[in-house]
Each structure stands twice: as structure tokens, then as C-alpha cells.
Amino acid sequence: MKNVYSNIYSFNKKTLKKSVNSLKLGNIVSLPTETVYGLGGNAYSKTAIKKIYEIKKRPKSNPLIIHYYSFKEANNDVLLNKNFFKLYKKFCPGPITFILKKKKSSKIVSSASATLNTIAIRFPKHRVVRTILKSLNFPIAMPSANLSSGLSPVNPLDVYDEFKKKIKIIIDGGQSKIGIESTVVDLSGKPKILRPGIISPNQINKTVKIILPKRNLKIKSPGMLRRHYSPGLPIVLNQKPSNDKHAYIIFGKISDNRVNYFNLSKNADLKEAAANLYKVMRKIKKKGYKKIFVSRIPNIGPGIAINDRLRRASK
Ligand code: TXA
Ligand code: MG
């Protein structure tokens, strides 16, 4: 059935076929994943990749993540190693991305990986994207479905917010459960984390020894250098609640509740806070606030990823 927004579709046999055909023709479709919504295109098609970069206004130097149904398909394009299989067994399908060396025989369009000799691969868990991947004979290149440097969308209306009718098909897969982007682990050399996510450095370190970041993670993923994940408002971190009129993002129980207070998790649950982060920032922006203050978020587990995104958004 069609939604009031004529390009947002619920998922059924008909819209599965529609999405698959569209992807086969080299068009771009917005798909739900468990982390955030993506802009998907055929990773083996030059036209599709070109469209993704154009629609997102993404700098060519920032490579895309390639999504597969299973390691068997990924094996055509990248060199899978021991560390990969350990983490794959533990966490996949799920919110984790691996950087691996590209195979010479790989058919991935070179501009999709910004002409690097490595490729980022991921096996998303969401039923919709998995069903679509299973129906295709090519992988899907899929960045988050937002304009470059903005907030990642976590439901179909957020995607509509970003691109209006520019994307012909947005599949409604509900609210993204995790709500922040996948953990990116570089396995092309000594294992290390390039982007923290809901799967924490400590969790990964239990399976594969990684170089654990000291305090502030220095990121060397090409796209992680500049301002990112930004709602387009000034953000000030580690603030105490005060009386002024700015939006205030808080965490945990607080006795004083005001209209300009936005709680990421009343139960001080960091997973819940991560799932609410982009939702809350988008809401604050829509309400017309001009500045955001954020209270201190514990820098453990999912808190590492939350603080990483907040730091980047505040640059
Ligand atoms: O959860 C996610 O990962 C979502 C969903 C849609 O799957 N996707 C996502 O894609 O966040 P994107 O394009 O917004 O972020 C991809 C990140 C960028 O920071 C990019 O620089 C990095 O992965 N990346 C991609 N290929 C890389 C490579 N070969 N080496 C290092 N970093 C890479
Ligand atoms: Mg992104």
C-alpha cells in the first residue's frame, strides 16, 4: 500500500520486485538497515555509483560500504582472512563493517572505493535489505541516506526529509533499531577500529586483538576527517543543565524536566541513547532551536560511539 508520501513504500512481494528491478537498471533505492537507512545502488555499475555520489553530494575521496548477503558473495571481491572469519562468525549479519584488500578480479566499480586497494564490506541484518540482497546477483553499494556531512536517517520520513522526491523508491522498514552507523574495523593490516559503533572496541578485542584507542580515537577512514553527522547547529559538549533557552540533550534520570530538555535515555541505558541520538537531534532542528548543549555521556561501550558522533557534529 502507498503511503501519503508517494515514494515511500511498505515492503511486500510487489515492492520487493520493484526495488530489485530498479537496482538492476542502475537506479538508486533507499533501504532500511538495522543501523541507519541507506542509499543503495549496484556496486558493479558505474552509472549507479555515479548517481550515489551526485545525489548525496559526497566528495569523491570518500569511499562507500559494499553490502553482501553472505561471505560467499564477498569472496568474489575481497581477500577474506582469518580475523575476518572470527568476527564474521560472532557478529554477522549485523552492525559491523570490515576493511579488506581488494581482489584483482573484483568487479566493484573503482570509484566506489575511491580508487583505494581496500574495500569496506558489510552484511546487514535487517530483513528487508537481506531479502533484496538474496534476490540480486550483485552487491549493493550503500552509504547512509543523507546529504554529505548531515545526520543519518533512522526512518523513511528522515530519508524523505533529506531528498524529498529525488529518490523514487524509499522502502519503509520501520525505525532503525540501532540508530547509529556500523562499527568499521580495518582488517587489511594490523586490526584497528576506524569508526566506533554499537559493537564496542572491547567486544571486538575479545575475538580479535585490536590496537585499542587511548582516549580520543584518531580516525583515518577517508570520510571521517571533516565535520560529520551534523544537524547544522552549533553543539556544545559536556555541559551542565542551565536555565537558558537552548536545546539540551541529557542522559539519565533528572529531577527537573523542561520542554527544551531532550533525554536520550531516562534509564541511563547507552544502547537506548545511541538509538535515540539522531532522532533527537533531528527533532531539535525541526523545532527551530539555534544551539544544542549536551550533558556528559559516559565514554564506555556504546557511549564511545555516541561521543565520537557528538564530537564530530560539534566541529
Ligand atoms: O551502518 C552503516 O555502515 C551504514 C548503513 C547504510 O550500512 N552505512 C554507512 O555508510 O554509514 P557511509 O558511507 O555513510 O560511511 C562509510 C564509512 C565512511 O566513513 C568511509 O570513509 C568508510 O566507511 N570507508 C569506506 N570504505 C573504506 C575503505 N576502503 N577504507 C577506509 N574507510 C572506508
Ligand atoms: Mg554517512
Short mmCIF file of C-alpha atoms and ligand atoms in Angstrom, two decimals:
data_model
loop_
_atom_site.label_atom_id
_atom_site.label_comp_id
_atom_site.label_asym_id
_atom_site.label_seq_id
_atom_site.Cartn_x
_atom_site.Cartn_y
_atom_site.Cartn_z
CA MET A 1 0.00 0.00 0.00
CA LYS A 2 1.16 3.51 -0.77
CA ASN A 3 1.88 5.94 1.99
CA VAL A 4 0.84 9.62 1.83
CA TYR A 5 4.38 10.23 0.69
CA SER A 6 4.05 8.63 -2.74
CA ASN A 7 7.69 7.46 -2.88
CA ILE A 8 7.60 5.64 0.49
CA TYR A 9 6.52 2.01 0.15
CA SER A 10 5.84 -0.70 2.67
CA PHE A 11 7.66 -3.96 1.98
CA ASN A 12 5.85 -6.77 0.20
CA LYS A 13 6.28 -9.04 -2.83
CA LYS A 14 5.37 -6.27 -5.22
CA THR A 15 7.75 -3.67 -3.78
CA LEU A 16 10.50 -6.27 -3.46
CA LYS A 17 10.21 -6.81 -7.21
CA LYS A 18 10.03 -3.07 -7.84
CA SER A 19 13.23 -2.46 -5.82
CA VAL A 20 15.10 -5.35 -7.41
CA ASN A 21 14.18 -4.19 -10.93
CA SER A 22 15.15 -0.63 -10.13
CA LEU A 23 18.54 -1.72 -8.77
CA LYS A 24 19.11 -3.92 -11.85
CA LEU A 25 18.50 -0.88 -14.05
CA GLY A 26 21.24 1.04 -12.23
CA ASN A 27 18.86 3.21 -10.20
CA ILE A 28 19.12 4.22 -6.55
CA VAL A 29 16.76 2.92 -3.88
CA SER A 30 16.65 3.88 -0.21
CA LEU A 31 16.66 0.80 2.02
CA PRO A 32 16.31 0.26 5.75
CA THR A 33 19.09 -1.40 7.72
CA GLU A 34 19.33 -2.12 11.43
CA THR A 35 21.83 0.74 11.85
CA VAL A 36 20.57 3.60 9.65
CA TYR A 37 18.81 3.94 6.28
CA GLY A 38 20.98 3.74 3.17
CA LEU A 39 21.07 4.86 -0.46
CA GLY A 40 21.63 1.63 -2.35
CA GLY A 41 22.90 1.04 -5.87
CA ASN A 42 24.51 -1.76 -7.90
CA ALA A 43 28.17 -1.86 -6.79
CA TYR A 44 29.16 -3.29 -10.19
CA SER A 45 27.53 -0.44 -12.14
CA LYS A 46 29.41 2.78 -12.94
CA THR A 47 26.16 4.69 -13.53
CA ALA A 48 24.71 3.60 -10.20
CA ILE A 49 27.83 4.64 -8.28
CA LYS A 50 27.95 7.98 -10.06
CA LYS A 51 24.32 8.61 -9.09
CA ILE A 52 25.02 7.86 -5.42
CA TYR A 53 27.85 10.41 -5.24
CA GLU A 54 25.78 13.00 -7.08
CA ILE A 55 22.61 12.62 -5.04
CA LYS A 56 24.49 12.69 -1.72
CA LYS A 57 26.86 15.46 -2.85
CA ARG A 58 29.56 13.23 -1.42
CA PRO A 59 33.23 14.04 -2.06
CA LYS A 60 34.77 11.51 -4.48
CA SER A 61 37.55 10.84 -1.97
CA ASN A 62 35.11 9.21 0.48
CA PRO A 63 34.59 5.50 -0.33
CA LEU A 64 31.34 3.52 0.06
CA ILE A 65 30.48 0.38 2.02
CA ILE A 66 29.57 -2.64 -0.14
CA HIS A 67 26.74 -4.78 1.26
CA TYR A 68 26.51 -8.55 0.69
CA TYR A 69 24.18 -11.37 1.61
CA SER A 70 26.98 -13.60 2.89
CA PHE A 71 30.76 -14.10 2.86
CA LYS A 72 30.40 -16.35 -0.21
CA GLU A 73 29.47 -13.41 -2.43
CA ALA A 74 32.02 -11.11 -0.78
CA ASN A 75 34.70 -13.67 -1.57
CA ASN A 76 34.45 -12.62 -5.26
CA ASP A 77 35.70 -9.12 -4.49
CA VAL A 78 37.92 -9.12 -1.39
CA LEU A 79 40.58 -11.29 0.26
CA LEU A 80 38.89 -12.78 3.30
CA ASN A 81 41.32 -13.58 6.12
CA LYS A 82 41.32 -15.42 9.47
CA ASN A 83 40.43 -12.37 11.54
CA PHE A 84 37.54 -11.68 9.22
CA PHE A 85 36.06 -15.15 9.71
CA LYS A 86 36.39 -14.91 13.51
CA LEU A 87 34.44 -11.66 13.60
CA TYR A 88 32.00 -12.76 10.89
CA LYS A 89 31.07 -15.82 12.92
CA LYS A 90 30.50 -13.75 16.02
CA PHE A 91 28.75 -10.64 14.71
CA CYS A 92 27.29 -11.23 11.22
CA PRO A 93 24.84 -10.47 9.87
CA GLY A 94 24.99 -7.33 11.98
CA PRO A 95 26.25 -3.77 12.53
CA ILE A 96 29.91 -4.23 11.63
CA THR A 97 31.93 -3.27 8.53
CA PHE A 98 35.28 -4.79 7.53
CA ILE A 99 38.03 -3.15 5.50
CA LEU A 100 39.78 -5.82 3.43
CA LYS A 101 42.16 -5.95 0.48
CA LYS A 102 40.51 -5.82 -2.90
CA LYS A 103 40.95 -8.79 -5.25
CA LYS A 104 42.43 -8.11 -8.68
CA SER A 105 39.43 -9.86 -10.22
CA SER A 106 36.93 -7.74 -8.24
CA LYS A 107 34.09 -6.21 -10.26
CA ILE A 108 33.44 -3.39 -7.76
CA VAL A 109 33.49 -0.08 -9.61
CA SER A 110 36.79 1.53 -8.62
CA SER A 111 35.23 4.92 -7.86
CA ALA A 112 33.03 3.22 -5.21
CA SER A 113 36.16 2.59 -3.15
CA ALA A 114 37.70 5.95 -4.08
CA THR A 115 40.34 4.00 -6.08
CA LEU A 116 41.83 2.54 -2.86
CA ASN A 117 43.18 -1.01 -2.87
CA THR A 118 40.85 -1.89 0.01
CA ILE A 119 37.08 -2.29 0.14
CA ALA A 120 34.65 -1.85 3.04
CA ILE A 121 32.17 -4.73 3.25
CA ARG A 122 29.14 -5.31 5.45
CA PHE A 123 26.40 -7.94 5.94
CA PRO A 124 23.33 -6.09 7.21
CA LYS A 125 20.82 -7.90 9.39
CA HIS A 126 17.57 -6.10 8.55
CA ARG A 127 15.07 -8.45 6.89
CA VAL A 128 14.27 -6.06 4.02
CA VAL A 129 17.80 -5.49 2.82
CA ARG A 130 18.68 -9.17 3.32
CA THR A 131 15.73 -10.29 1.20
CA ILE A 132 16.72 -7.85 -1.53
CA LEU A 133 20.40 -8.90 -1.41
CA LYS A 134 19.34 -12.52 -1.76
CA SER A 135 17.42 -11.71 -4.93
CA LEU A 136 20.35 -10.00 -6.68
CA ASN A 137 23.46 -11.26 -8.39
CA PHE A 138 25.48 -8.20 -7.44
CA PRO A 139 26.29 -6.46 -4.11
CA ILE A 140 24.80 -3.12 -3.06
CA ALA A 141 26.97 -0.06 -2.51
CA MET A 142 25.18 1.88 0.21
CA PRO A 143 26.15 4.99 2.16
CA SER A 144 23.79 6.44 4.75
CA ALA A 145 20.80 8.13 3.08
CA ASN A 146 21.64 11.73 3.97
CA LEU A 147 23.29 14.66 2.26
CA SER A 148 27.04 14.53 2.84
CA SER A 149 28.09 15.55 6.39
CA GLY A 150 24.50 15.59 7.72
CA LEU A 151 22.60 13.37 10.15
CA SER A 152 21.97 9.76 9.14
CA PRO A 153 18.28 8.91 8.69
CA VAL A 154 16.72 6.34 11.01
CA ASN A 155 13.25 6.05 9.44
CA PRO A 156 11.71 6.58 5.98
CA LEU A 157 10.47 10.09 6.79
CA ASP A 158 14.02 11.17 7.62
CA VAL A 159 15.09 10.00 4.16
CA TYR A 160 12.20 11.97 2.66
CA ASP A 161 13.35 14.95 4.70
CA GLU A 162 16.79 14.76 3.07
CA PHE A 163 15.89 14.11 -0.56
CA LYS A 164 12.12 14.66 -1.00
CA LYS A 165 11.10 13.06 -4.32
CA LYS A 166 14.64 12.78 -5.69
CA ILE A 167 14.71 9.14 -4.60
CA LYS A 168 11.96 7.30 -6.43
CA ILE A 169 11.73 4.37 -4.02
CA ILE A 170 12.11 4.51 -0.24
CA ILE A 171 11.28 1.20 1.45
CA ASP A 172 9.71 1.51 4.90
CA GLY A 173 11.38 -0.92 7.26
CA GLY A 174 10.36 0.89 10.44
CA GLN A 175 12.62 2.72 12.85
CA SER A 176 16.28 1.55 12.66
CA LYS A 177 16.80 -0.38 15.89
CA ILE A 178 20.46 0.50 16.43
CA GLY A 179 20.24 4.08 15.20
CA ILE A 180 23.93 4.81 14.57
CA GLU A 181 26.23 3.60 11.81
CA SER A 182 28.12 0.28 11.90
CA THR A 183 31.45 -0.21 13.63
CA VAL A 184 34.22 -0.07 10.98
CA VAL A 185 37.17 -2.41 11.58
CA ASP A 186 40.24 -2.32 9.38
CA LEU A 187 41.47 -5.88 8.82
CA SER A 188 43.72 -5.09 5.86
CA GLY A 189 46.71 -4.80 8.19
CA LYS A 190 47.03 -4.79 11.96
CA PRO A 191 43.39 -4.83 13.11
CA LYS A 192 42.06 -1.49 14.29
CA ILE A 193 38.81 0.39 14.64
CA LEU A 194 38.23 3.27 12.23
CA ARG A 195 34.71 4.16 13.33
CA PRO A 196 33.24 3.08 16.68
CA GLY A 197 29.70 1.69 16.73
CA ILE A 198 27.30 -0.27 18.89
CA ILE A 199 29.73 -3.20 18.88
CA SER A 200 32.40 -1.73 21.14
CA PRO A 201 36.22 -1.93 20.86
CA ASN A 202 36.30 -4.18 23.93
CA GLN A 203 33.79 -6.61 22.43
CA ILE A 204 35.86 -6.87 19.25
CA ASN A 205 39.07 -7.19 21.20
CA LYS A 206 37.73 -10.35 22.84
CA THR A 207 37.62 -12.07 19.44
CA VAL A 208 40.43 -10.35 17.52
CA LYS A 209 43.22 -8.39 19.17
CA ILE A 210 42.97 -4.79 18.04
CA ILE A 211 45.01 -1.71 18.68
CA LEU A 212 42.85 -0.20 21.43
CA PRO A 213 42.46 3.56 21.17
CA LYS A 214 43.87 5.54 24.10
CA ARG A 215 41.30 8.22 24.74
CA ASN A 216 40.22 10.20 21.75
CA LEU A 217 40.06 7.91 18.80
CA LYS A 218 42.13 9.21 15.88
CA ILE A 219 40.24 8.15 12.79
CA LYS A 220 41.86 7.53 9.43
CA SER A 221 38.86 6.50 7.40
CA PRO A 222 38.89 8.97 4.49
CA GLY A 223 35.42 10.26 5.26
CA MET A 224 36.00 10.71 8.95
CA LEU A 225 38.32 13.68 8.83
CA ARG A 226 35.96 16.58 8.38
CA ARG A 227 32.78 17.64 10.11
CA HIS A 228 30.23 14.88 10.00
CA TYR A 229 26.94 13.69 11.49
CA SER A 230 25.97 17.30 11.96
CA PRO A 231 22.44 18.67 12.45
CA GLY A 232 23.72 22.03 11.16
CA LEU A 233 23.51 23.76 14.56
CA PRO A 234 26.31 24.66 16.98
CA ILE A 235 26.76 21.90 19.55
CA VAL A 236 28.49 22.38 22.90
CA LEU A 237 29.56 19.24 24.75
CA ASN A 238 29.88 18.30 28.44
CA GLN A 239 27.52 20.96 29.76
CA LYS A 240 25.52 21.09 32.98
CA PRO A 241 21.78 21.84 32.69
CA SER A 242 21.11 25.54 32.95
CA ASN A 243 18.26 27.99 32.66
CA ASP A 244 18.78 29.23 29.15
CA LYS A 245 16.50 28.55 26.19
CA HIS A 246 18.72 26.36 24.06
CA ALA A 247 18.02 22.71 23.41
CA TYR A 248 19.60 20.48 26.00
CA ILE A 249 20.41 16.82 25.33
CA ILE A 250 20.54 14.93 28.61
CA PHE A 251 21.19 11.38 29.73
CA GLY A 252 19.82 9.51 32.73
CA LYS A 253 17.39 10.46 35.47
CA ILE A 254 16.99 14.15 36.08
CA SER A 255 14.52 15.70 38.50
CA ASP A 256 13.97 18.91 36.58
CA ASN A 257 12.15 18.27 33.28
CA ARG A 258 11.68 21.16 30.87
CA VAL A 259 10.38 21.48 27.30
CA ASN A 260 13.88 22.20 26.00
CA TYR A 261 15.33 19.06 27.63
CA PHE A 262 15.66 16.02 25.38
CA ASN A 263 16.55 12.82 27.20
CA LEU A 264 18.50 10.15 25.27
CA SER A 265 17.69 7.56 27.93
CA LYS A 266 15.94 8.10 31.23
CA ASN A 267 17.25 4.71 32.39
CA ALA A 268 20.84 5.72 31.57
CA ASP A 269 20.98 2.88 29.03
CA LEU A 270 23.70 3.66 26.47
CA LYS A 271 22.22 1.38 23.79
CA GLU A 272 18.91 3.17 24.06
CA ALA A 273 20.75 6.52 23.99
CA ALA A 274 22.52 5.55 20.73
CA ALA A 275 19.20 4.55 19.16
CA ASN A 276 17.74 7.95 20.09
CA LEU A 277 20.69 10.19 19.19
CA TYR A 278 19.89 11.11 15.56
CA LYS A 279 16.16 11.03 16.19
CA VAL A 280 16.56 13.59 18.97
CA MET A 281 18.96 15.82 17.00
CA ARG A 282 16.61 15.90 14.00
CA LYS A 283 13.69 16.75 16.29
CA ILE A 284 15.63 19.62 17.90
CA LYS A 285 16.48 21.02 14.49
CA LYS A 286 12.86 20.80 13.32
CA LYS A 287 11.67 22.64 16.42
CA GLY A 288 13.84 25.55 15.37
CA TYR A 289 16.40 25.66 18.20
CA LYS A 290 19.56 27.55 17.34
CA LYS A 291 22.04 25.81 19.60
CA ILE A 292 22.40 22.45 21.35
CA PHE A 293 24.01 21.79 24.72
CA VAL A 294 24.85 18.20 25.61
CA SER A 295 25.49 16.75 29.04
CA ARG A 296 28.36 14.34 29.68
CA ILE A 297 27.81 10.86 28.26
CA PRO A 298 29.83 8.01 29.86
CA ASN A 299 32.62 7.00 27.46
CA ILE A 300 32.13 3.23 27.70
CA GLY A 301 30.53 0.63 25.38
CA PRO A 302 28.06 2.33 23.02
CA GLY A 303 28.95 5.62 24.76
CA ILE A 304 32.24 5.63 22.82
CA ALA A 305 30.32 5.74 19.54
CA ILE A 306 27.87 8.35 20.85
CA ASN A 307 30.72 10.62 21.96
CA ASP A 308 32.51 10.10 18.66
CA ARG A 309 29.44 11.27 16.69
CA LEU A 310 28.82 14.20 19.05
CA ARG A 311 32.44 15.31 18.80
CA ARG A 312 32.32 15.24 15.01
CA ALA A 313 28.97 17.01 14.93
CA SER A 314 30.34 19.76 17.19
CA LYS A 315 33.35 20.60 15.00
O1 TXA B 1 25.76 1.35 9.22
C1 TXA B 1 26.34 1.66 8.18
O2 TXA B 1 27.52 1.37 7.96
C2 TXA B 1 25.51 2.43 7.11
C3 TXA B 1 24.44 1.51 6.57
C4 TXA B 1 23.62 2.17 5.46
O3 TXA B 1 25.00 0.30 6.12
N1 TXA B 1 26.37 2.92 6.07
C5 TXA B 1 27.24 3.97 6.27
O4 TXA B 1 27.93 4.33 5.11
O5 TXA B 1 27.41 4.50 7.32
P1 TXA B 1 28.71 5.73 4.97
O6 TXA B 1 29.09 5.80 3.54
O7 TXA B 1 27.86 6.81 5.47
O8 TXA B 1 30.01 5.53 5.82
C6 TXA B 1 31.03 4.67 5.37
C7 TXA B 1 32.31 4.91 6.11
C8 TXA B 1 32.95 6.21 5.73
O9 TXA B 1 33.46 6.83 6.87
C9 TXA B 1 34.07 5.78 4.79
O10 TXA B 1 35.14 6.68 4.78
C10 TXA B 1 34.47 4.44 5.37
O11 TXA B 1 33.25 3.86 5.78
N2 TXA B 1 35.12 3.59 4.35
C11 TXA B 1 34.56 3.06 3.25
N3 TXA B 1 35.48 2.38 2.52
C12 TXA B 1 36.65 2.47 3.19
C13 TXA B 1 37.96 1.99 2.97
N4 TXA B 1 38.28 1.25 1.89
N5 TXA B 1 38.93 2.27 3.89
C14 TXA B 1 38.63 3.02 5.00
N6 TXA B 1 37.40 3.51 5.26
C15 TXA B 1 36.42 3.25 4.38
MG MG B 2 27.25 8.55 6.31
#
